[in-house]
XYZ file of C-alpha atoms in Angstrom:
768
model
C -0.173 0.163 -0.076
C 1.307 3.411 -0.799
C 1.345 5.402 2.431
C -1.894 5.878 3.683
C -3.594 9.223 2.586
C -4.559 11.758 5.136
C -8.611 12.145 5.765
C -9.032 15.408 3.714
C -6.982 15.821 0.694
C -7.208 19.037 -1.466
C -9.375 17.555 -4.516
C -10.462 19.858 -6.784
C -13.979 20.950 -5.063
C -17.124 21.081 -7.524
C -18.676 24.168 -5.631
C -15.678 26.141 -6.537
C -15.821 25.398 -10.100
C -18.638 27.364 -11.554
C -18.030 30.156 -13.720
C -18.959 32.142 -16.726
C -17.478 33.115 -19.986
C -14.571 30.576 -20.479
C -15.803 27.954 -22.514
C -13.152 28.669 -25.310
C -10.398 28.718 -23.058
C -11.528 25.479 -21.334
C -11.723 23.586 -24.732
C -8.102 24.827 -25.594
C -6.496 23.741 -22.300
C -8.062 20.639 -22.477
C -6.979 20.181 -26.177
C -3.371 21.145 -24.853
C -3.501 18.238 -22.483
C -3.992 15.592 -25.143
C -0.696 16.423 -26.643
C 1.141 17.813 -23.348
C 1.434 16.665 -19.494
C 2.343 20.055 -18.387
C 0.249 23.345 -19.236
C 0.873 26.755 -17.491
C -1.769 29.146 -17.297
C -0.189 32.463 -17.448
C -1.808 36.204 -17.119
C -1.897 39.036 -14.947
C -3.651 38.777 -11.136
C -7.373 39.166 -11.286
C -7.600 37.784 -14.927
C -9.067 34.304 -13.850
C -6.267 31.977 -14.144
C -7.315 30.083 -10.801
C -10.972 29.676 -11.813
C -10.216 28.480 -15.150
C -7.798 25.804 -13.625
C -10.433 24.633 -11.268
C -13.019 24.248 -14.043
C -10.368 22.518 -16.345
C -9.536 19.917 -13.523
C -13.112 19.467 -12.640
C -14.165 18.749 -16.200
C -11.332 16.349 -16.692
C -11.812 14.518 -13.653
C -12.911 11.518 -15.137
C -9.921 11.215 -17.192
C -7.940 10.844 -14.043
C -9.178 7.827 -11.891
C -6.774 8.804 -9.165
C -7.856 12.047 -8.805
C -7.507 15.815 -9.479
C -5.922 17.659 -6.548
C -5.565 21.292 -5.846
C -2.155 22.484 -4.387
C -2.567 26.119 -3.066
C 0.742 27.923 -2.984
C -0.084 31.449 -2.497
C 0.791 31.256 1.263
C 4.052 29.358 1.131
C 7.035 31.098 1.159
C 9.764 28.787 1.787
C 10.674 26.775 -1.216
C 12.130 23.837 0.567
C 8.502 23.215 2.040
C 7.015 22.777 -1.609
C 7.203 18.979 -1.680
C 5.614 18.979 1.817
C 2.806 21.125 0.603
C 2.277 19.036 -2.256
C 2.008 15.912 0.050
C -0.580 17.600 2.072
C -2.815 18.406 -0.777
C -2.773 14.702 -2.158
C -3.209 13.226 1.062
C -0.143 11.484 1.186
C 1.139 10.813 5.095
C 4.552 11.542 6.235
C 7.355 9.131 5.638
C 10.112 10.232 7.645
C 12.863 7.642 6.361
C 12.109 8.931 2.690
C 13.096 12.297 1.314
C 9.794 14.293 0.742
C 10.417 14.713 -2.858
C 11.347 10.744 -3.367
C 8.167 10.163 -1.528
C 6.156 12.165 -3.790
C 7.888 10.590 -6.914
C 7.380 6.924 -5.535
C 3.586 7.614 -4.586
C 2.757 9.404 -8.162
C 4.665 6.870 -9.908
C 1.966 4.158 -9.719
C -1.066 6.789 -10.004
C -3.021 8.644 -12.954
C -4.058 12.097 -11.540
C -3.528 15.442 -12.087
C -1.955 17.926 -9.866
C -3.381 21.751 -10.186
C -0.376 23.916 -8.684
C -1.907 27.236 -8.075
C -0.292 30.776 -7.767
C 3.186 29.590 -8.471
C 5.069 33.073 -9.472
C 6.793 33.475 -6.465
C 8.383 30.030 -6.452
C 8.946 29.433 -10.151
C 12.249 27.487 -9.788
C 11.083 25.488 -6.923
C 7.698 24.539 -8.950
C 9.848 24.100 -12.090
C 12.195 21.687 -10.309
C 9.545 19.703 -8.600
C 7.279 19.459 -11.793
C 10.297 18.069 -14.000
C 10.959 15.535 -11.395
C 7.391 14.411 -10.793
C 6.714 13.967 -14.588
C 9.820 11.999 -15.151
C 8.943 9.593 -12.254
C 5.062 9.580 -12.852
C 4.145 8.745 -16.630
C 0.536 8.822 -15.894
C 0.284 12.129 -13.973
C -0.259 15.719 -15.593
C 0.291 18.915 -14.268
C -1.681 22.400 -14.669
C 0.103 25.264 -13.329
C -1.310 28.791 -12.744
C 1.481 31.652 -12.534
C 2.140 35.093 -13.508
C 5.195 33.940 -15.217
C 6.028 30.610 -16.860
C 8.125 27.932 -15.588
C 10.072 27.628 -18.610
C 10.995 23.890 -18.099
C 11.061 20.953 -20.635
C 7.539 19.977 -22.236
C 5.717 22.946 -20.812
C 2.751 24.356 -23.003
C 2.163 28.005 -21.912
C -1.464 29.297 -22.407
C -1.754 32.850 -21.697
C -5.196 33.632 -20.159
C -6.758 36.926 -21.454
C -9.452 39.251 -20.004
C -12.741 38.497 -21.217
C -14.246 39.502 -24.688
C -16.440 42.460 -24.743
C -18.425 43.762 -27.854
C -17.769 46.820 -29.978
C -20.469 49.129 -29.138
C -20.853 50.510 -32.833
C -21.193 46.946 -34.178
C -23.590 45.486 -31.486
C -26.917 44.756 -32.238
C -29.564 45.369 -29.749
C -30.141 42.328 -27.315
C -26.882 40.302 -28.191
C -24.510 41.678 -25.303
C -25.023 38.792 -23.322
C -23.331 36.591 -25.946
C -19.975 38.358 -24.991
C -18.318 36.781 -22.060
C -17.561 39.911 -20.201
C -21.306 40.963 -20.286
C -22.333 37.398 -19.428
C -20.150 37.646 -16.277
C -21.160 40.901 -15.336
C -24.828 40.002 -15.834
C -24.081 36.797 -13.396
C -22.246 38.859 -10.492
C -24.806 41.529 -10.628
C -27.963 39.351 -10.274
C -25.764 37.978 -7.321
C -25.489 41.135 -5.667
C -28.930 42.544 -6.428
C -31.741 39.831 -7.085
C -33.711 40.290 -10.075
C -30.988 42.209 -12.186
C -31.138 41.461 -15.933
C -29.716 43.487 -18.893
C -32.342 44.903 -20.890
C -32.706 47.451 -24.003
C -32.460 50.518 -21.180
C -29.313 49.464 -19.406
C -27.659 47.365 -22.315
C -25.507 50.097 -23.868
C -24.289 51.225 -20.089
C -23.118 47.732 -19.395
C -21.249 47.164 -22.258
C -19.763 50.620 -21.874
C -19.058 49.547 -18.394
C -17.329 46.109 -19.412
C -15.227 47.671 -21.694
C -13.970 50.070 -19.269
C -13.099 47.308 -16.914
C -11.203 45.824 -19.781
C -12.941 42.340 -19.364
C -10.795 41.507 -16.175
C -12.951 39.202 -14.150
C -11.741 40.509 -10.641
C -12.502 44.094 -11.790
C -16.100 43.178 -12.931
C -16.612 41.380 -9.655
C -15.631 44.404 -7.504
C -17.513 46.822 -9.787
C -20.805 44.847 -9.438
C -20.581 45.111 -5.493
C -21.372 48.754 -6.082
C -24.704 48.287 -7.647
C -26.513 48.131 -4.274
C -26.110 51.959 -4.278
C -25.661 52.670 -7.935
C -27.247 52.337 -11.136
C -25.306 50.745 -13.996
C -25.176 54.459 -15.691
C -24.073 55.820 -12.379
C -21.359 53.232 -11.891
C -20.034 53.788 -15.464
C -19.800 57.283 -15.003
C -18.118 57.107 -11.683
C -15.628 54.648 -13.402
C -14.891 57.075 -16.017
C -13.920 59.783 -13.347
C -11.796 57.358 -11.310
C -9.717 55.951 -14.380
C -8.750 59.486 -15.616
C -7.349 60.384 -11.933
C -5.562 57.136 -12.127
C -3.883 57.873 -15.434
C -2.503 60.892 -14.387
C -0.648 59.305 -11.664
C 0.201 56.021 -12.982
C 1.226 56.480 -16.404
C 4.002 53.775 -16.197
C 1.634 50.941 -15.523
C 0.570 48.817 -18.189
C -3.298 49.758 -19.488
C -4.968 46.685 -17.744
C -2.907 46.909 -14.426
C -4.234 50.351 -14.346
C -7.798 49.304 -14.793
C -7.464 46.698 -11.799
C -5.620 49.266 -9.574
C -8.322 51.758 -10.326
C -11.067 49.337 -9.185
C -9.100 48.114 -6.091
C -8.190 51.767 -5.085
C -12.189 52.578 -5.601
C -13.096 49.441 -3.397
C -10.609 50.735 -0.690
C -11.842 54.142 -0.731
C -15.486 53.121 -0.693
C -14.591 51.270 2.755
C -14.789 52.943 6.037
C -11.448 53.731 7.958
C -12.202 50.907 10.069
C -12.784 48.541 7.268
C -9.705 50.020 5.427
C -7.418 49.062 8.650
C -8.927 45.672 8.994
C -8.038 44.953 5.135
C -4.495 46.090 5.476
C -3.996 44.206 8.632
C -5.615 40.910 7.672
C -3.250 40.692 4.693
C -0.605 39.531 7.201
C -2.491 35.865 7.712
C -1.722 33.217 5.324
C -4.116 30.542 4.198
C -7.092 31.801 6.146
C -8.040 33.206 9.487
C -11.082 33.200 12.183
C -12.220 36.211 13.877
C -10.863 35.256 16.944
C -7.535 35.604 15.286
C -8.441 38.677 13.720
C -9.270 40.301 17.398
C -5.824 38.889 18.552
C -3.896 40.592 15.876
C -5.404 43.267 14.168
C -7.205 45.380 17.276
C -6.107 48.496 19.097
C -7.682 51.843 19.760
C -8.244 52.525 16.242
C -9.939 49.048 15.721
C -11.712 47.798 18.775
C -12.276 44.350 19.335
C -16.114 45.172 19.416
C -15.847 46.545 16.179
C -14.383 43.097 14.534
C -17.384 41.120 13.906
C -19.622 43.660 12.150
C -16.435 45.007 10.270
C -15.982 41.613 9.032
C -19.459 40.896 7.651
C -19.171 44.421 5.691
C -15.897 43.158 4.190
C -17.653 40.066 3.216
C -20.619 41.784 1.525
C -18.191 44.190 -0.287
C -16.227 40.981 -1.659
C -12.998 41.872 -0.003
C -13.195 38.887 2.368
C -14.425 35.315 1.527
C -16.217 33.156 4.029
C -15.948 29.385 4.152
C -16.704 26.502 6.414
C -13.606 24.166 7.372
C -13.977 21.350 9.528
C -16.964 23.113 11.232
C -15.192 26.133 11.774
C -16.015 29.426 10.207
C -12.849 31.110 8.488
C -12.038 33.935 6.285
C -9.736 34.608 3.400
C -9.009 36.976 0.851
C -8.063 36.570 -3.070
C -4.237 37.147 -3.558
C -4.562 40.348 -5.578
C -6.528 41.683 -2.734
C -4.121 40.494 -0.186
C -0.872 41.873 -2.046
C -2.939 45.354 -1.991
C -3.697 45.225 1.572
C 0.309 44.387 2.557
C 1.213 47.344 0.508
C -1.343 49.616 2.350
C 0.024 47.986 5.421
C 3.464 49.176 4.514
C 2.639 52.544 3.451
C 1.149 53.104 7.065
C 4.483 51.768 8.413
C 2.428 49.006 10.349
C 3.830 45.812 8.588
C 6.543 44.909 11.043
C 4.386 45.521 14.171
C 1.631 43.667 12.609
C 3.666 40.974 11.605
C 5.432 40.548 15.173
C 1.571 40.443 16.600
C 0.960 37.756 14.069
C 4.092 35.672 15.301
C 3.080 36.308 19.100
C -0.468 34.865 18.281
C 0.643 31.570 16.992
C 3.363 31.236 19.404
C 0.667 31.520 22.021
C -1.351 29.265 20.215
C 1.154 26.371 20.213
C 1.800 26.892 23.677
C -1.763 26.937 24.739
C -2.147 23.750 22.468
C 0.870 21.985 24.711
C -0.922 22.897 27.865
C -4.284 21.418 26.813
C -3.109 18.624 24.299
C -3.398 15.807 26.514
C -7.061 16.269 27.637
C -10.517 16.097 26.340
C -9.809 18.976 23.880
C -7.158 17.047 22.052
C -9.212 16.229 18.731
C -10.299 19.824 18.619
C -6.830 20.961 18.886
C -5.592 18.486 16.012
C -8.215 19.968 13.686
C -7.310 23.649 14.786
C -3.511 23.231 14.433
C -4.035 21.600 10.912
C -5.949 24.528 9.835
C -3.588 27.034 10.988
C -0.713 25.278 9.555
C 0.021 28.107 7.140
C 0.046 30.687 9.739
C 2.010 28.636 11.950
C 4.653 28.286 9.033
C 4.573 32.145 8.543
C 5.291 32.842 12.126
C 8.163 30.378 12.066
C 9.227 32.198 8.906
C 9.275 35.565 10.918
C 11.508 33.858 13.794
C 13.888 32.738 11.244
C 14.075 36.053 9.317
C 14.074 38.592 11.782
C 17.275 39.132 13.846
C 17.153 38.230 17.686
C 13.891 36.170 17.331
C 15.410 32.592 16.472
C 14.871 31.638 20.148
C 11.389 32.122 19.932
C 11.175 30.137 16.777
C 12.866 27.147 18.553
C 10.613 27.380 21.541
C 7.540 27.123 18.750
C 9.367 24.309 16.708
C 10.720 22.338 19.382
C 7.470 20.299 20.295
C 7.473 16.858 19.090
C 3.866 16.081 19.942
C 2.717 19.084 17.589
C 4.702 17.759 14.731
C 3.754 14.374 15.210
C 0.083 15.318 15.052
C 0.594 17.078 12.307
C 2.589 14.181 10.411
C 5.047 16.637 9.469
C 8.484 15.624 10.902
C 10.517 16.249 7.854
C 9.337 19.987 8.011
C 10.202 19.939 11.900
C 13.740 19.165 11.197
C 13.943 22.216 8.360
C 12.735 24.606 11.014
C 15.036 23.192 13.873
C 18.077 23.290 11.547
C 17.710 26.642 10.747
C 16.584 27.676 14.216
C 20.070 26.125 15.947
C 22.189 27.520 13.178
C 21.146 31.016 14.279
C 20.720 30.477 18.048
C 23.872 29.032 19.386
C 23.631 30.333 23.267
C 23.345 27.336 25.682
C 19.558 28.178 26.836
C 16.643 26.231 27.402
C 15.207 26.772 23.935
C 18.489 25.341 22.351
C 18.829 22.406 24.619
C 15.013 21.429 23.834
C 15.614 21.921 19.911
C 18.569 19.648 20.332
C 16.760 16.896 21.920
C 13.721 17.399 19.650
C 15.934 17.086 16.777
C 17.512 13.954 18.097
C 13.875 12.569 19.066
C 12.555 13.222 15.494
C 15.997 11.899 13.695
C 15.463 8.763 15.559
C 12.072 8.223 14.291
C 13.478 8.853 10.856
C 16.052 6.449 11.219
C 18.730 9.135 10.890
C 21.081 7.384 13.660
C 24.309 9.763 13.082
C 22.227 13.028 13.628
C 20.001 11.656 16.570
C 23.172 10.533 18.333
C 24.974 13.757 17.854
C 21.845 15.978 18.943
C 21.255 13.880 21.958
C 24.800 14.042 23.320
C 24.888 17.808 22.621
C 21.411 17.888 24.732
C 22.576 15.891 27.302
C 25.704 18.003 27.837
C 23.938 21.262 27.836
C 20.968 20.188 29.880
C 23.024 19.533 32.969
C 23.410 22.943 33.792
C 19.685 23.735 33.245
C 16.436 22.924 34.730
C 14.883 19.839 35.809
C 12.352 19.790 32.967
C 15.231 20.082 30.157
C 17.231 17.341 31.970
C 14.538 14.962 32.060
C 13.700 15.551 28.239
C 17.363 14.937 27.468
C 17.155 11.796 29.309
C 13.994 10.923 27.980
C 15.621 10.915 24.296
C 18.739 9.082 25.237
C 16.522 6.269 26.412
C 14.211 6.475 23.503
C 17.513 6.417 21.201
C 18.461 2.978 23.048
C 14.969 1.653 22.591
C 15.588 1.712 18.899
C 18.617 -0.689 18.849
C 18.963 -4.537 19.492
C 18.691 -6.260 22.792
C 21.623 -4.839 24.535
C 20.229 -1.397 23.873
C 16.591 -2.115 24.690
C 17.965 -3.736 28.235
C 19.920 -0.398 28.710
C 16.823 1.547 27.387
C 14.466 0.595 30.284
C 16.256 2.119 33.506
C 17.017 5.232 31.466
C 13.308 5.764 30.328
C 12.339 4.646 34.053
C 14.428 7.635 35.347
C 13.242 10.077 33.026
C 9.651 9.077 34.053
C 10.536 9.829 37.613
C 12.096 13.154 36.591
C 8.980 14.094 34.356
C 6.739 13.554 37.218
C 8.885 15.612 39.892
C 9.248 18.442 37.387
C 5.782 18.935 36.561
C 6.115 18.441 32.401
C 3.028 18.601 30.280
C 1.501 15.036 30.463
C 2.140 14.031 26.869
C 5.935 13.617 27.496
C 5.351 11.358 30.258
C 2.804 9.335 28.397
C 4.654 9.191 25.116
C 7.845 7.738 27.103
C 5.559 5.268 28.922
C 4.782 3.928 25.131
C 8.209 3.796 24.442
C 8.916 2.026 27.943
C 6.009 -0.509 27.565
C 7.302 -1.350 23.957
C 10.723 -1.932 24.903
C 9.606 -4.304 27.972
C 7.310 -6.107 25.286
C 10.443 -6.639 23.149
C 12.574 -7.624 26.044
C 9.734 -10.284 27.194
C 8.995 -8.684 30.253
C 5.156 -9.082 29.754
C 4.273 -8.725 33.305
C 5.904 -4.960 33.412
C 4.852 -4.143 30.187
C 1.183 -4.859 31.034
C 1.588 -2.794 34.300
C 2.752 0.262 32.100
C 0.052 -0.100 29.497
C -2.609 -0.662 31.980
C -1.282 2.590 34.012
C -1.116 4.447 30.601
C -4.874 3.757 29.712
C -5.943 4.709 33.269
C -3.953 8.107 33.024
C -5.155 8.854 29.646
C -8.738 7.972 30.085
C -8.891 9.963 33.291
C -8.076 13.139 31.321
C -9.871 12.207 27.940
C -6.806 12.070 26.292
C -6.875 9.942 23.161
C -3.609 9.901 21.109
C -1.770 7.971 23.539
C -4.875 6.108 24.753
C -4.608 4.432 21.515
C -1.280 3.136 22.346
C -2.338 1.587 25.443
C -5.013 -0.275 23.820
C -2.232 -1.122 21.184
C 0.182 -2.531 23.719
C -2.777 -4.395 25.560
C -3.664 -5.859 22.620
C -0.647 -7.484 21.898
C 0.036 -8.760 25.180
C -3.597 -10.255 25.065
C -2.460 -11.990 21.964
C 0.721 -13.364 23.610
C -1.469 -14.683 26.369
C -3.305 -16.682 23.910
C -6.574 -14.718 23.682
C -6.656 -13.464 19.946
C -10.512 -12.658 20.276
C -10.058 -10.279 23.156
C -6.862 -9.032 21.735
C -8.428 -8.008 18.439
C -11.002 -5.789 20.318
C -8.399 -4.189 21.976
C -6.624 -3.369 18.876
C -10.034 -2.437 17.090
C -10.391 0.351 20.014
C -6.860 1.561 18.923
C -7.282 1.671 15.315
C -10.837 3.527 15.867
C -8.806 6.132 17.614
C -6.227 6.368 15.195
C -8.723 7.071 12.084
C -9.333 10.461 13.823
C -5.398 11.701 14.088
C -2.530 11.680 11.413
C -0.564 8.934 13.022
C 1.221 7.171 10.477
C 3.468 5.084 12.701
C 0.563 4.044 15.056
C -1.414 3.278 12.309
C 0.993 0.881 10.977
C 1.723 -0.516 14.378
C -1.922 -1.356 14.910
C -2.792 -2.697 11.445
C 0.386 -5.035 11.982
C -0.814 -6.390 15.002
C -4.393 -7.035 13.732
C -2.611 -9.126 11.056
C -0.885 -11.038 13.956
C -4.609 -11.987 15.396
C -5.769 -12.845 11.909
C -3.104 -15.232 11.599
C -3.618 -16.952 14.883
C -7.293 -17.118 14.188
C -6.641 -18.932 10.892
C -7.567 -16.098 8.549
C -4.438 -16.462 6.802
C -5.499 -14.456 3.630
C -6.645 -11.540 5.683
C -3.681 -11.544 7.522
C -1.744 -11.704 4.125
C -3.681 -8.754 2.870
C -3.118 -6.744 6.003
C 0.553 -7.509 5.984
C 0.798 -6.360 2.506
C -0.962 -3.119 3.299
C 1.442 -2.394 6.239
C 4.959 -3.113 4.114
C 4.979 0.265 2.347
C 4.592 1.927 5.961
C 7.575 0.398 7.372
C 9.799 0.977 4.161
C 8.860 4.721 4.299
C 9.227 4.854 8.363
C 12.155 2.475 8.418
C 10.727 0.874 11.385
C 12.711 -2.079 12.655
C 11.394 -3.115 16.116
C 8.679 -5.606 14.856
C 10.072 -7.840 12.479
C 10.931 -10.580 14.688
C 7.142 -10.826 15.427
C 6.460 -10.441 11.969
C 8.267 -13.462 10.599
C 6.746 -15.643 13.128
C 3.217 -14.749 12.328
C 3.830 -14.568 8.500
C 5.080 -18.003 8.588
C 1.856 -19.179 10.395
C -0.127 -17.579 7.650
C 2.059 -19.092 4.755
C 1.764 -22.533 5.747
C -1.883 -22.289 6.382
C -2.578 -21.344 2.652
C 0.950 -21.848 0.780
C 3.176 -19.279 -0.608
C 1.173 -18.592 -3.762
C -2.307 -17.627 -2.028
C -0.336 -15.854 0.401
C 1.546 -13.760 -2.089
C -1.727 -13.056 -3.986
C -3.252 -11.671 -1.021
C -0.359 -9.806 0.207
C -0.053 -8.075 -3.312
C -3.928 -7.315 -3.192
C -3.272 -5.714 0.210
C -0.476 -3.557 -1.102
C -2.859 -1.778 -3.660
C -5.552 -0.972 -1.270
C -6.133 2.637 0.211
C -6.092 3.427 3.820
C -9.791 3.522 4.198
C -10.065 0.157 2.608
C -7.417 -1.293 4.552
C -8.942 0.041 7.747
C -12.380 -1.337 6.780
C -10.853 -4.867 6.274
C -8.971 -4.643 9.433
C -11.961 -3.609 11.177
C -14.325 -6.192 9.674
C -16.403 -3.531 8.352
C -15.657 -4.648 4.702
C -17.436 -7.636 3.275
C -14.157 -8.043 0.793
C -11.637 -8.868 3.776
C -10.817 -12.400 2.452
C -9.592 -12.952 -0.885
C -12.384 -14.992 -2.453
C -12.057 -18.878 -3.257
C -12.625 -18.807 -7.100
C -15.478 -21.119 -8.424
C -14.532 -23.948 -10.546
C -13.651 -22.966 -14.246
C -16.693 -23.251 -16.493
C -15.074 -22.745 -20.078
C -11.346 -23.196 -21.517
C -9.599 -20.084 -22.397
C -8.228 -19.324 -25.853
C -4.586 -19.091 -25.894
C -4.591 -15.135 -26.047
C -6.821 -15.140 -23.188
C -4.349 -17.392 -20.871
C -1.779 -15.265 -21.717
C -3.944 -12.088 -20.704
C -4.828 -14.060 -17.608
C -1.222 -14.478 -16.799
C -0.450 -10.954 -16.860
C -3.346 -9.996 -14.888
C -1.733 -12.298 -12.395
C 1.492 -10.519 -12.449
C -0.540 -7.581 -11.282
C -0.499 -5.597 -14.561
C -3.312 -2.983 -15.600
C -5.028 -3.055 -18.478
C -3.306 -0.570 -20.020
C 0.290 -2.164 -19.049
C -1.187 -5.368 -20.570
C -2.225 -3.650 -23.693
C 1.417 -2.413 -24.287
C 3.115 -5.482 -23.351
C 0.992 -7.143 -26.103
C 1.077 -4.476 -28.362
C -3.010 -4.390 -28.519
C -5.370 -1.520 -27.915
C -6.488 -0.842 -24.550
C -9.957 -1.583 -25.516
C -9.050 -5.122 -26.755
C -6.948 -5.725 -23.676
C -10.159 -4.503 -21.726
C -12.198 -7.077 -23.796
C -10.242 -9.982 -23.043
C -10.099 -9.363 -19.286
C -14.105 -9.086 -19.165
C -14.372 -12.364 -21.384
C -12.087 -14.305 -18.690
C -14.192 -12.884 -16.028
C -17.391 -13.975 -17.828
C -16.369 -17.580 -18.798
C -14.914 -18.544 -15.387
C -17.715 -16.598 -13.406
C -15.153 -14.468 -11.595
C -15.925 -11.221 -10.149
C -12.468 -9.745 -9.291
C -8.908 -9.730 -10.976
C -7.983 -11.409 -7.572
C -9.558 -14.623 -8.513
C -7.906 -14.917 -11.844
C -4.691 -14.577 -9.960
C -5.805 -17.478 -7.410
C -7.053 -19.640 -9.979
C -3.671 -19.403 -11.951
C -1.489 -20.325 -8.987
C -4.082 -23.198 -8.156
C -3.736 -24.402 -11.783
C 0.182 -24.036 -11.618
C 0.405 -25.989 -8.116
C -1.763 -29.185 -9.795
C 0.805 -29.226 -12.459
C-alpha cells in the first residue's frame, strides 16, 4: 500500500468551479492536455487563472481515476517546503525515512492523476524542479500550473489567459450583448448582488460601456458589481470614467490593464470606512485563512476595537473583500491573493507591517503554547483540527522568527514540540525549522537544549542514527546546567534512542526511560511527554519479553489517559494491551483492544501508530486461522514500514507470517499480500475492522470454460498484477482489446475480481 492518505486531501471541489465566459479557454486547455503533460496558465492577477484551472480540473476528472488535486501555494514562502505542501494536498502521509520529494515520486509513479499547482509565480524555480522530477517519475501524472510567469521547463505548454471578450459598441446589435463573456459575467455577478437584475434594452449600452472600461478583467467586474447595491449601471459607469482619468494622471508607467485593476481596487478601498480599510490591511498578514478570534488577537487596538471586528468583517464580506468559508465545522475567512497583496502594500505604507507581523507571530506562538498545555486532555481532537487548519499561519510565524534578527529563540520554542509535529504528520518539516533555528541561536539556553533534544528524537524516528546520536549527546551535555525539565527531556531522548536498537540497547533503555519518567513527574512536565515515554517503555519491555511489567505500564497509561479524556496515547495503551493479550493466547479479546486503538487512530494523522496497529491486527488474523486476511493486512503495512524505516517489529512479523503461509501456501499468500499492497487506507482500515465484506481474498469457483491461448496469456499478465493499460502495451494491442479480453475471462470463469483470476492460476500451476 502506498502510504495511507490523510483524511481530507485537497481534491478540486465542484462547488468552486462554476464560472462564466471561459468555454473557449476551457476547450483550448483540454486540447493542450491531449498533447502535453504540463500546461501553465499565465496572465495578470485577477484575470481568472485560478478559476479556469479549477474548471478545467473539474471537467477532466474522469480522465484521472486517481483524482484531481488542488495545491494552493499563495501562502507558501519557503521553497524547501514545496514537496510537503504537495504531499498534504494529495493526502500522502509523512514518510520520515524517505526524502519528501522522493516519497512524492514513488507515490505518484503508480497513479494517474492531475495536479493543479495554483499561484506559483513566487516559487517558479522550486516549482519547475519539482514538476520536472514528478513528470519524469510518474508517466501517468499531468500538471496544470497557474502563474504570472511561465516555469520555462522542458515540455511546458504555455496558455496565456486573456481578459474576457467585450463587444464593440458600434457593431453591437440590440439584445446580443450577453453573448460576450465579459457581459455574461457582469450579468451573473450583478444578479448575485442585486437579485432580479437583468440586462435590458435600457441598460445594455451602459453595461457594455462598463465592461469595456473594465477591460474584461473578471476580478474588476466582480468588484464593480458590488457597487450596484448603491448605484445604477449608468451611475457606476460614470463614476468609473472619473476614477480612471485620475489614475492615468498618476500611474502612466503601469500597463493599461494593470491600471484598470488598480483603479477598481483603489475605489473599493476608498469606499470602505476607515475601520474597514484598517482591517483589510491588517488582515493581509495572515496566510491561508483566519478566524474572527485571530483577527481580534492580531489586528485590534484603539483605532480598531475588538467590539468592532464582527461587524467590520461582515461588511468586508458584503463588499467581496473577504471570502467566508466553512472548514471542519469552523468559520474561516480569506482573501484573493490580489487583494491580499494590495492590503500588504497599504500596511507597509502605514508603517505597520513590522508591528503587525510581530503580533501575528506572537499569536501563533501562544497558540502552540496553549495547545501544549491542553493537548493531553478532552480537547485533543479539536486541537488537532485547529492546528492543521492553522498550519500556513504557523509556518509564516516560524518564517518571521528565522528571518528577523534576535527572534530565533522564539522560533525554536515554537518548533521544538515533538507532539505537535507528530500530530501534524510533518516530522521532515520540523527538522527544517529546527536546523535553521539551531544555526541562528547558539547560546546554551533552554530553547537550544529543547531543540537539540527534539531534533534527536525526530531523527531517531526517521532512522537518521548519526544525527540522532549527535544531537542527543549535545542536548544531554547542555541540559546538565539547566532546569529539571530540560534534563528530564534530554534523558528521555537518550532512552528513546536506546529503545530503537537491539536487545542489549533495549535492556539499557529501560532504566533510562524509567528514570526520565520519574524526572518528568517531579518536574511537572506536560502530561504528553511522560505518556509518550510510557509507550516507548512499554514497547521496550514487550520486546524484551517482560510481559508482566509491560502490562503494568500499559494499564497505567490507559488509566491516566482515560481519566483526562486524552486519546492519542490512549490508542497506544490499547495497542500494547492488544499485543500482550494476543501473547497470552486470547486472539479474540486482543482483536477488540486493537480495534479500539484503530478507531482512535482514524481521527489523527498518526502514520506510525496506524502501521503498528494494522500489523498487530494481522498477527491476530494469523492466529485465528484467517491466513489470507492476515496476508492482505501484511501487504498493506509493508509500504508503511519501508517509508518509516521501522525496525522493532520484524521478529514478530516473521513468526506470524510463517503461520499464515503454512496455512494457505506461498502462492495464495502472495496473491493476497499483493492485493493488500494496492488498497487505500480507508479500504485497509475497513478490512482490519471487519467492516468490509471484502476482507478475505475470495475462493474462485471452478472454471466453466476453457480460455483461448490469447486469454490465457492475458490471464497470466493479470496474475502478475499488470493493469489493462500495461497489458495492452506488453502485447501491443489496443486498450479496448485488452479490456475485452479481461472481461471475457471473468465472464467465462464466473469470476467477479482480478484477484480470483490470480488465485485460480496459482492453483492451476500447483496442480501441475
